[in-house]
Coordinates of C-alpha atoms in Angstrom, one line a residue:
Chain A
X1087 CA 188.5 139.9 26.1
X1088 CA 186.4 140.0 23.2
X1089 CA 187.9 136.8 21.6
X1090 CA 187.7 134.9 24.3
X1091 CA 184.3 135.5 25.1
X1092 CA 183.4 134.7 21.4
X1093 CA 185.3 131.8 21.5
X1094 CA 183.3 130.5 24.3
X1095 CA 180.4 131.3 22.8
X1096 CA 181.3 129.2 19.8
X1097 CA 182.0 126.3 21.6
X1098 CA 178.9 126.4 23.5
X1099 CA 177.1 126.8 20.6
X1100 CA 178.6 123.3 19.2
X1101 CA 178.1 121.6 22.5
X1102 CA 174.7 122.6 22.7
X1103 CA 173.3 120.1 20.6
X1104 CA 174.9 117.6 22.3
X1105 CA 173.0 118.1 25.3
X1106 CA 169.7 117.1 23.3
X1107 CA 171.1 113.8 23.0
X1108 CA 169.7 111.5 25.4
X1109 CA 166.6 111.4 27.4
X1110 CA 166.4 113.8 30.4
X1111 CA 164.1 114.3 32.9
X1112 CA 162.2 117.3 31.0
X1113 CA 162.1 115.4 27.9
X1114 CA 161.8 111.6 28.7
X1115 CA 161.5 110.2 25.1
X1116 CA 164.4 107.9 24.3
X1117 CA 166.8 109.5 21.5
X1118 CA 169.8 107.1 20.7
X1119 CA 168.6 103.4 20.2
X1120 CA 171.4 100.4 19.3
X1121 CA 169.8 97.7 17.2
X1122 CA 171.6 94.6 17.5
X1123 CA 170.8 92.1 14.7
X1124 CA 172.3 88.8 14.1
X1125 CA 171.5 89.1 10.3
X1126 CA 172.0 92.5 8.7
X1127 CA 169.1 91.4 5.9
X1128 CA 166.8 92.3 9.1
X1129 CA 167.1 95.9 8.3
X1130 CA 165.2 95.4 5.0
X1131 CA 162.8 92.7 6.1
X1132 CA 161.8 94.8 8.9
X1133 CA 162.0 97.9 7.1
X1134 CA 158.6 99.4 8.2
X1135 CA 159.3 98.8 11.6
X1136 CA 162.5 100.8 11.6
X1137 CA 161.7 103.4 8.9
X1138 CA 158.7 104.3 11.5
X1139 CA 160.8 104.8 14.2
X1140 CA 163.4 106.7 12.4
X1141 CA 160.4 109.0 11.1
X1142 CA 159.5 109.5 14.6
X1143 CA 163.3 111.1 15.4
X1144 CA 164.9 108.2 16.8
X1145 CA 168.7 107.9 16.1
X1146 CA 169.2 104.0 15.2
X1147 CA 172.3 102.5 15.4
X1148 CA 172.5 99.2 13.5
X1149 CA 175.2 96.6 14.7
X1150 CA 175.6 93.1 14.3
X1151 CA 175.5 91.6 17.5
X1152 CA 178.6 89.9 17.8
X1153 CA 180.4 92.7 16.7
X1154 CA 183.6 93.1 18.7
X1155 CA 183.6 97.0 19.1
X1156 CA 180.0 97.0 20.7
X1157 CA 179.7 99.3 24.3
X1158 CA 176.9 100.7 25.9
X1159 CA 178.7 103.1 28.2
X1160 CA 182.0 105.0 27.5
X1161 CA 183.7 106.5 30.4
X1162 CA 180.9 105.9 32.9
X1163 CA 178.6 107.5 30.7
X1164 CA 175.4 105.5 28.8
X1165 CA 175.8 106.0 25.1
X1166 CA 172.0 104.8 24.0
X1167 CA 168.8 105.4 25.7
X1168 CA 167.1 102.2 24.3
X1169 CA 168.2 99.0 23.1
X1170 CA 166.4 96.8 20.5
X1171 CA 168.2 93.1 20.4
X1172 CA 166.5 91.2 17.4
X1173 CA 169.3 88.6 17.6
X1174 CA 167.5 85.5 18.9
X1175 CA 170.3 83.1 18.1
X1176 CA 173.0 84.9 19.4
X1177 CA 175.3 82.9 22.0
X1178 CA 177.7 85.7 22.8
X1179 CA 177.2 89.4 22.3
X1180 CA 180.3 91.2 21.2
X1181 CA 182.3 93.8 22.9
X1182 CA 181.3 94.4 26.3
X1183 CA 178.0 93.6 26.1
X1184 CA 176.4 90.5 28.2
X1185 CA 173.5 89.6 30.0
X1186 CA 174.8 91.5 33.2
X1187 CA 175.5 94.7 31.3
X1188 CA 172.0 94.8 30.0
X1189 CA 170.5 93.9 33.1
X1190 CA 172.4 97.3 34.4
X1191 CA 171.4 99.0 31.4
X1192 CA 167.7 98.6 32.5
X1193 CA 168.7 99.2 36.1
X1194 CA 169.7 102.8 34.9
X1195 CA 166.3 103.2 33.9
X1196 CA 166.8 102.5 29.8
X1197 CA 164.2 100.9 27.8
X1198 CA 164.7 97.6 25.7
X1199 CA 163.0 95.7 23.3
X1200 CA 163.8 91.8 22.9
X1201 CA 162.7 89.4 20.7
X1202 CA 163.0 85.7 20.6
X1203 CA 162.4 83.5 17.8
X1204 CA 162.0 79.6 16.9
X1205 CA 165.7 79.4 17.8
X1206 CA 166.2 81.5 21.0
X1207 CA 169.6 80.9 22.3
X1208 CA 170.4 80.5 26.3
X1209 CA 171.7 84.2 26.3
X1210 CA 168.4 85.6 25.3
X1211 CA 166.3 83.2 27.3
X1212 CA 168.9 84.6 30.3
X1213 CA 168.1 88.2 29.8
X1214 CA 164.2 87.3 29.4
X1215 CA 164.4 85.6 32.8
X1216 CA 166.2 88.7 34.3
X1217 CA 162.7 90.5 33.6
X1218 CA 160.7 87.9 34.7
X1219 CA 159.3 86.0 31.8
X1220 CA 160.4 82.4 31.1
X1221 CA 160.6 81.3 27.6
X1222 CA 159.6 77.3 26.9
X1223 CA 162.4 75.1 28.0
X1224 CA 162.0 72.9 25.2
X1225 CA 164.1 74.7 22.8
X1226 CA 162.2 73.4 19.5
X1227 CA 159.0 73.8 20.7
X1228 CA 156.6 76.9 18.7
X1229 CA 153.6 78.0 19.7
X1230 CA 150.7 76.0 18.1
X1231 CA 146.8 77.0 17.8
X1232 CA 144.6 74.9 15.7
X1233 CA 141.8 77.1 16.0
X1234 CA 143.3 80.6 15.5
X1235 CA 145.9 80.2 13.0
X1236 CA 145.9 82.2 9.9
X1237 CA 144.7 80.6 6.7
X1238 CA 147.8 81.9 5.2
X1239 CA 149.9 79.5 6.8
X1240 CA 151.7 77.9 4.2
X1241 CA 153.5 75.0 6.4
X1242 CA 150.3 73.9 7.4
X1243 CA 151.3 73.0 10.9
X1244 CA 149.1 75.8 12.4
X1245 CA 152.2 77.8 13.7
X1246 CA 151.5 81.0 12.1
X1247 CA 148.4 82.0 14.5
X1248 CA 146.5 85.0 14.4
X1249 CA 146.3 86.6 17.9
X1250 CA 143.8 89.2 19.0
X1251 CA 143.8 88.9 22.9
X1252 CA 145.0 92.2 23.4
X1253 CA 145.6 94.1 26.8
X1254 CA 142.6 96.7 27.3
X1255 CA 144.9 99.8 27.9
X1256 CA 144.8 102.9 25.7
X1257 CA 148.1 103.7 27.1
X1258 CA 150.0 101.1 25.9
X1259 CA 148.3 100.1 22.8
X1260 CA 146.7 103.8 21.6
X1261 CA 143.4 104.8 21.3
X1262 CA 142.7 103.6 18.1
X1263 CA 141.4 100.0 18.1
X1264 CA 143.7 97.4 16.6
X1265 CA 140.9 95.8 14.3
X1266 CA 142.8 93.3 12.4
X1267 CA 144.4 90.2 14.6
X1268 CA 148.4 90.2 14.9
X1269 CA 150.4 87.6 13.2
X1270 CA 152.9 85.5 15.4
X1271 CA 155.0 82.7 14.7
X1272 CA 157.6 82.0 17.5
X1273 CA 157.9 80.4 20.8
X1274 CA 155.9 80.4 23.9
X1275 CA 156.5 82.3 27.1
X1276 CA 155.1 82.5 30.5
X1277 CA 155.1 84.8 33.2
X1278 CA 156.2 84.2 36.8
X1279 CA 153.0 84.5 38.8
X1280 CA 154.6 86.5 42.0
X1281 CA 155.9 89.1 39.7
X1282 CA 153.6 92.5 39.7
X1283 CA 155.8 94.4 37.6
X1284 CA 155.4 92.1 34.2
X1285 CA 152.3 91.7 32.3
X1286 CA 150.9 90.3 29.1
X1287 CA 150.1 92.3 26.3
X1288 CA 149.4 89.7 23.7
X1289 CA 148.1 86.7 25.2
X1290 CA 147.4 83.0 22.9
X1291 CA 143.8 82.1 22.5
X1292 CA 142.7 79.3 24.9
X1293 CA 143.1 76.7 22.8
X1294 CA 147.2 77.3 21.7
X1295 CA 149.8 75.3 23.3
X1296 CA 153.8 75.0 22.9
X1297 CA 155.2 71.9 21.2
X1298 CA 157.4 70.8 18.4
X1299 CA 155.7 70.8 15.4
X1300 CA 157.2 68.1 13.9
X1301 CA 157.1 65.9 16.1
X1302 CA 154.5 63.7 18.0
X1303 CA 153.4 64.8 21.1
X1304 CA 154.8 62.3 23.7
X1305 CA 153.2 64.2 27.0
X1306 CA 150.9 66.6 27.5
X1307 CA 152.5 70.2 26.6
X1308 CA 153.6 72.3 30.0
X1309 CA 152.4 75.6 28.8
X1310 CA 148.8 75.7 27.3
X1311 CA 145.6 78.1 27.0
X1312 CA 145.9 81.7 28.0
X1313 CA 149.0 81.2 30.2
X1314 CA 151.0 81.3 27.2
X1315 CA 152.0 85.1 26.5
X1316 CA 152.9 86.0 23.2
X1317 CA 154.1 89.4 23.8
X1318 CA 154.9 90.9 27.7
X1319 CA 155.8 93.8 28.9
X1320 CA 157.7 94.7 32.1
X1321 CA 157.7 98.4 33.7
X1322 CA 160.3 98.5 36.2
X1323 CA 160.4 100.2 39.6
X1324 CA 162.5 102.7 38.0
X1325 CA 159.6 103.2 35.2
X1326 CA 162.5 101.6 32.7
X1327 CA 160.2 99.7 29.8
X1328 CA 161.1 96.1 28.5
X1329 CA 159.0 94.4 25.9
X1330 CA 159.8 90.8 25.5
X1331 CA 158.3 89.2 22.2
X1332 CA 158.7 85.4 21.3
X1333 CA 158.6 86.2 17.5
X1334 CA 160.9 88.3 15.4
X1335 CA 158.3 87.8 12.4
X1336 CA 155.8 90.0 14.8
X1337 CA 157.8 93.2 13.7
X1338 CA 158.3 92.1 10.1
X1339 CA 156.7 93.8 7.1
X1340 CA 153.9 91.5 6.3
X1341 CA 150.3 92.0 5.3
X1342 CA 147.0 90.2 4.7
X1343 CA 145.5 88.0 7.3
X1344 CA 142.5 86.0 7.9
X1345 CA 141.6 84.2 10.7
X1346 CA 140.7 80.4 10.3
X1347 CA 137.2 80.2 11.5
X1348 CA 136.1 83.6 10.9
X1349 CA 134.9 85.5 8.1
X1350 CA 136.7 88.7 8.3
X1351 CA 139.6 88.7 6.0
X1352 CA 141.9 92.1 6.6
X1353 CA 144.2 93.2 4.0
X1354 CA 146.5 94.7 6.5
X1355 CA 147.4 92.6 9.7
X1356 CA 147.2 94.2 12.9
X1357 CA 151.2 94.1 13.4
X1358 CA 152.4 97.2 11.8
X1359 CA 149.8 99.2 14.4
X1360 CA 150.4 97.0 17.1
X1361 CA 154.2 97.3 17.0
X1362 CA 154.0 101.0 16.4
X1363 CA 152.0 101.5 19.3
X1364 CA 154.3 99.3 21.4
X1365 CA 157.1 101.0 20.5
X1366 CA 155.4 104.6 21.4
X1367 CA 155.2 103.3 24.8
X1368 CA 158.3 101.6 25.1
X1369 CA 160.3 104.6 24.2
X1370 CA 158.4 107.2 26.6
X1371 CA 156.5 108.8 24.0
X1372 CA 153.2 107.9 26.0
X1373 CA 152.0 107.0 29.7
X1374 CA 155.1 109.1 31.3
X1375 CA 153.9 111.1 34.1
X1376 CA 155.3 113.9 36.1
X1377 CA 154.4 115.4 39.3
X1378 CA 154.8 118.6 40.9
X1379 CA 155.7 119.1 44.5
X1380 CA 153.1 118.5 47.0
X1381 CA 151.1 121.7 48.2
X1382 CA 149.0 121.6 51.6
X1383 CA 147.9 124.6 53.3
X1384 CA 145.0 125.4 55.9
X1385 CA 141.9 126.5 54.6
X1386 CA 141.8 130.2 54.3
X1387 CA 145.8 130.4 54.2
X1388 CA 148.2 130.3 51.6
X1389 CA 151.8 129.3 53.3
X1390 CA 152.3 126.0 54.0
X1391 CA 152.2 125.5 57.8
X1392 CA 155.0 123.7 59.9
X1393 CA 152.7 121.8 62.0
X1394 CA 149.1 121.3 62.0
X1395 CA 146.6 120.7 65.0
X1396 CA 144.3 118.0 65.4
X1397 CA 140.6 118.8 63.6
X1398 CA 142.4 121.6 61.3
X1399 CA 140.4 121.9 57.7
X1400 CA 143.5 121.3 55.2
X1401 CA 143.6 121.8 51.6
X1402 CA 146.0 119.5 49.7
X1403 CA 146.7 119.9 46.0
X1404 CA 149.7 118.1 43.3
X1405 CA 150.1 118.8 39.8
X1406 CA 150.7 116.2 37.3
X1407 CA 151.3 116.4 33.8
X1408 CA 151.9 113.7 31.1
X1409 CA 154.2 113.5 28.2
X1410 CA 152.5 113.6 25.0
X1411 CA 155.9 112.8 23.0
X1412 CA 156.6 116.4 22.5
X1413 CA 155.3 118.7 25.6
X1414 CA 153.8 118.2 28.9
X1415 CA 150.2 118.1 28.7
X1416 CA 147.9 118.3 31.9
X1417 CA 147.2 114.7 33.3
X1418 CA 143.4 114.1 33.5
X1419 CA 142.0 111.0 35.6
X1420 CA 139.8 110.6 38.3
X1421 CA 141.8 108.0 40.4
X1422 CA 144.4 109.5 41.9
X1423 CA 144.5 109.3 45.5
X1424 CA 146.1 111.1 48.4
X1425 CA 146.6 109.3 51.9
X1426 CA 147.1 110.9 55.2
X1427 CA 149.4 108.1 56.7
X1428 CA 151.3 107.2 60.1
X1429 CA 151.8 103.7 60.1
X1430 CA 148.3 103.2 58.1
X1431 CA 146.0 105.7 56.2
X1432 CA 144.3 108.0 58.4
X1433 CA 142.5 109.8 55.7
X1434 CA 142.3 108.3 51.9
X1435 CA 140.6 110.8 49.4
X1436 CA 140.1 110.4 45.7
X1437 CA 141.8 113.8 44.3
X1438 CA 139.4 115.6 41.9
X1439 CA 140.8 117.0 38.8
X1440 CA 140.8 120.2 37.0
X1441 CA 141.9 120.6 33.5
X1442 CA 145.1 122.2 34.1
X1443 CA 146.6 119.2 35.7
X1444 CA 145.7 120.5 39.3
X1445 CA 144.5 117.6 41.6
X1446 CA 143.2 118.8 44.9
X1447 CA 140.9 118.0 47.5
X1448 CA 140.5 119.2 51.3
X1449 CA 139.7 117.4 54.5
X1450 CA 139.9 117.7 58.2
X1451 CA 143.0 116.3 59.9
X1452 CA 142.0 113.4 62.4
X1453 CA 141.9 113.4 66.2
X1454 CA 145.4 111.7 66.0
X1455 CA 148.7 113.4 66.8
X1456 CA 152.0 112.4 65.5
X1457 CA 154.2 112.8 62.8
X1458 CA 151.9 112.0 59.5
X1459 CA 152.7 112.0 55.7
X1460 CA 151.2 113.1 52.7
X1461 CA 151.5 110.2 50.4
X1462 CA 150.4 110.1 46.7
X1463 CA 151.0 106.7 45.4
X1464 CA 149.9 105.9 41.9
X1465 CA 150.0 103.0 40.1
X1466 CA 148.4 102.7 37.2
X1467 CA 148.7 100.2 34.2
X1468 CA 151.0 101.4 31.5
X1469 CA 151.7 104.6 33.2
X1470 CA 154.9 105.4 35.2
X1471 CA 154.7 105.1 38.8
X1472 CA 154.3 108.1 40.9
X1473 CA 155.4 107.5 44.7
X1474 CA 155.4 111.4 46.4
X1475 CA 155.3 111.9 49.8
X1476 CA 155.7 115.0 52.5
X1477 CA 156.1 114.8 56.4
X1478 CA 154.0 117.1 58.7
X1479 CA 153.7 116.9 62.3
X1480 CA 150.2 117.3 63.9
X1481 CA 149.9 118.6 67.8
X1482 CA 146.9 118.5 70.1
X1483 CA 145.3 121.5 71.5
X1484 CA 147.0 123.9 73.6
X1485 CA 145.7 124.2 76.9
X1486 CA 143.8 127.5 75.8
X1487 CA 142.4 125.9 72.6
X1488 CA 139.9 123.8 74.1
X1489 CA 136.3 124.8 74.2
X1490 CA 135.7 127.5 77.1
X1491 CA 132.5 125.9 78.5
X1492 CA 131.5 122.7 78.5
X1493 CA 128.0 122.0 77.5
X1494 CA 127.5 119.4 79.6
X1495 CA 128.3 120.9 82.6
X1496 CA 125.9 123.6 82.4
X1497 CA 123.3 122.1 85.0
X1498 CA 126.6 122.6 87.4
X1499 CA 127.2 126.2 86.6
X1500 CA 123.4 126.7 86.8
X1501 CA 123.3 125.0 90.4
X1502 CA 126.1 126.9 91.5
X1503 CA 124.8 130.2 90.7
X1504 CA 121.4 129.5 91.7
X1505 CA 122.8 128.4 95.1
X1506 CA 124.4 131.8 95.6
X1507 CA 121.5 133.6 94.4
X1508 CA 119.5 131.6 97.0
X1509 CA 121.8 132.5 99.7
X1510 CA 121.4 136.1 99.0
X1511 CA 117.7 135.8 99.2
X1512 CA 117.7 133.7 102.1
X1513 CA 119.8 136.2 103.9
X1514 CA 117.4 139.4 103.3
X1515 CA 114.6 137.3 104.2
X1516 CA 116.0 136.2 107.2
X1517 CA 117.3 139.6 108.4
X1518 CA 113.8 141.5 107.5
X1519 CA 111.3 139.1 108.4
X1520 CA 109.0 140.5 110.6
Chain B
X214 CA 100.1 94.6 117.2
X215 CA 100.1 96.2 113.7
X216 CA 97.3 97.9 114.0
X217 CA 99.0 99.7 117.4
X218 CA 102.5 100.2 115.4
X219 CA 100.4 102.0 113.0
X220 CA 98.5 104.1 115.8
X221 CA 101.9 104.8 116.9
X222 CA 103.4 106.0 114.0
X223 CA 100.6 108.1 113.2
X224 CA 100.5 109.3 116.8
X225 CA 104.5 110.2 116.5
X226 CA 103.7 112.2 113.3
X227 CA 101.3 114.4 114.8
X228 CA 103.1 115.0 117.7
X229 CA 105.9 115.9 115.5
X230 CA 104.1 118.3 113.3
X231 CA 102.5 120.3 116.3
X232 CA 106.0 120.4 118.0
X233 CA 107.3 122.0 114.7
X234 CA 104.5 124.4 113.9
X235 CA 105.6 125.7 117.1
X236 CA 109.3 126.5 116.5
X237 CA 110.0 130.4 116.0
X238 CA 109.8 131.5 112.2
X239 CA 113.7 132.0 111.8
X240 CA 114.1 128.5 112.5
X241 CA 111.8 127.9 109.8
X242 CA 113.2 129.8 107.2
X243 CA 116.7 128.5 108.1
X244 CA 115.0 124.8 107.5
X245 CA 113.3 125.9 104.2
X246 CA 116.7 126.9 102.8
X247 CA 118.7 123.7 104.0
X248 CA 115.7 121.6 102.0
X249 CA 116.2 123.8 98.7
X250 CA 119.8 123.4 98.9
X251 CA 119.7 119.5 99.3
X252 CA 117.0 119.5 97.0
X253 CA 119.4 121.1 94.7
X254 CA 122.1 118.7 95.2
X255 CA 120.2 115.7 94.7
X256 CA 119.0 117.0 91.4
X257 CA 122.8 117.1 90.3
X258 CA 123.3 113.8 91.4
X259 CA 120.3 112.5 89.8
X260 CA 121.9 114.5 86.6
X261 CA 125.3 112.9 87.0
X262 CA 123.9 109.3 87.4
X263 CA 122.6 110.0 83.7
X264 CA 124.9 111.7 81.8
X265 CA 127.9 110.4 83.4
X266 CA 130.6 112.1 85.4
X267 CA 132.4 113.9 82.5
X268 CA 133.1 117.3 83.9
X269 CA 133.8 115.7 87.3
X270 CA 135.1 119.0 88.8
X271 CA 132.3 121.0 87.8
X272 CA 129.9 117.8 89.7
X273 CA 131.9 118.3 92.6
X274 CA 132.0 121.9 92.5
X275 CA 128.1 122.0 92.0
X276 CA 127.2 119.4 94.7
X277 CA 129.3 120.6 97.3
X278 CA 128.3 124.2 97.0
X279 CA 124.9 123.1 97.8
X280 CA 126.1 120.8 100.6
X281 CA 128.4 123.4 102.1
X282 CA 125.9 126.2 102.1
X283 CA 123.7 123.5 103.7
X284 CA 126.0 123.0 106.3
X285 CA 126.6 126.3 107.3
X286 CA 122.7 127.1 107.6
X287 CA 122.6 123.8 109.9
X288 CA 125.1 125.5 112.0
X289 CA 123.2 128.9 111.8
X290 CA 120.4 127.3 113.2
X291 CA 122.2 125.4 116.0
X292 CA 123.7 129.0 117.2
X293 CA 120.5 130.8 116.8
X294 CA 118.1 128.4 118.5
X295 CA 117.3 129.8 121.9
X296 CA 116.6 126.4 123.4
X297 CA 120.0 125.4 122.7
X298 CA 121.9 126.0 126.2
X299 CA 125.7 125.6 124.7
X300 CA 125.2 128.9 122.7
X301 CA 123.1 130.8 125.3
X302 CA 126.2 133.4 125.3
X303 CA 126.5 133.8 121.5
X304 CA 124.8 136.9 120.1
X305 CA 122.9 135.7 117.0
X306 CA 124.2 138.5 114.8
X307 CA 127.5 137.4 115.3
X308 CA 126.6 133.9 114.3
X309 CA 124.5 135.4 111.2
X310 CA 128.0 137.5 110.3
X311 CA 129.9 134.3 110.6
X312 CA 127.3 132.5 108.3
X313 CA 128.0 135.1 105.8
X314 CA 131.6 135.1 106.2
X315 CA 131.9 131.2 105.8
X316 CA 129.4 131.5 102.6
X317 CA 131.3 134.2 101.0
X318 CA 135.0 132.1 101.2
X319 CA 132.9 128.8 99.9
X320 CA 131.4 130.5 97.0
X321 CA 134.8 132.1 96.1
X322 CA 136.6 128.2 96.2
X323 CA 133.2 126.8 94.4
X324 CA 133.8 129.1 91.5
X325 CA 137.3 128.6 91.2
X326 CA 136.8 124.9 91.0
X327 CA 134.0 125.1 88.5
X328 CA 136.0 125.2 85.4

């Protein structure tokens, strides 16, 4: 008996570390990341980025993109939480990976960083199109900008551009402002305008265009100006996050940038800060929200009733927490709203937050009966979407809940009683008059 | 022509008035009561025209209590009037007792319908 329990304890001790080997609901930051490279020298040329990831606790697994033993799943379980594809020229991925398996990977809620470069293959373009991002069809085109290029551009064809048109979001790019411009050298992509899940993180300046730098332009370029996105991001409906970049050099170790036409010279480009903050967002170290259940009750009570009556006063509250990378912190915002919804919102109120992550409000049930839902639909740029609802019926007045005396009818009440009094007085007078 | 009609109207009015003064006091008391009841009913109708007929049952109850008691008073007057040959044999106490009982029933129904 003693031996059995001891061995069970030992075995569970060994198994326990395995439980922390993937992201979970309580710990949404990714753990194991597969990095696919088409050239192992990227490990050293992009060492700052990879070392930064390792120092934050990620398990990086470097593999060549056409390694025949590649697998994302084994026996139905995913082996990795995140995928970085720095293999822009790979035509076919090895092992069991292909465009569909990567799409399934994102569908399961896992994150992806995809980078193309000047020689983006059809496979990479296909994966990007699945996420709503369209690379320039011309395979030899690069982004050229004759006013925002970096003066350290050695080729002189203004393809190394210094971009500073970043998305305004503290969640995605961190609270600290990225002062220096970000160096970029690669292909342009545009976003499908009907897709509302994808948005630009780094856009090109209005003077940029996408064309082959070594040949003369024969016709006006298709992609121009701010429609060109250099780095885009997609947050899927299951909260998987995808970063798509047009340049692999963006992630590399690089320093020193001066934008042409500006006096500021920066010793360090904004690249390192940019990709660090972006990777924090992609791998769910930031901007991940969790909501507790919706709580509602009548004013003055604590239990949740099974049914409300019209014109009841009720109080509603929900707890929302934000993952800080290590722990759940209370979320503070002033734009979370609740709807009291039946086919359309009858009541829409903004919840007021206290510092402990409790959002609450109180309102009166409308004068309509039926089956309503409390709905909290929160979609803020860069944060996970919260979509909560709870159903509750509302009944009309019972026959004994109406007001006893109707104020408009007081004259009629008065008239009836006056008539009775008049009859009483009349009978006395009639009988006893002289 | 006109002058004669106005003179006729004035004569009519005067003759009515003089005849009325000669009626017995108890009949005059009944007439006063009827006027009071009809007046109360008219006030209620005017109020309903202003505000609308929302608690219609209360309106009907109020108006019918006044009209009902007026009708019963008119019946009493007919039965008690000595000049009325039809009710010569009816004792005025009996007529008054009928009046009181009918009014009781009327007011019971009215209070029930008042809501």
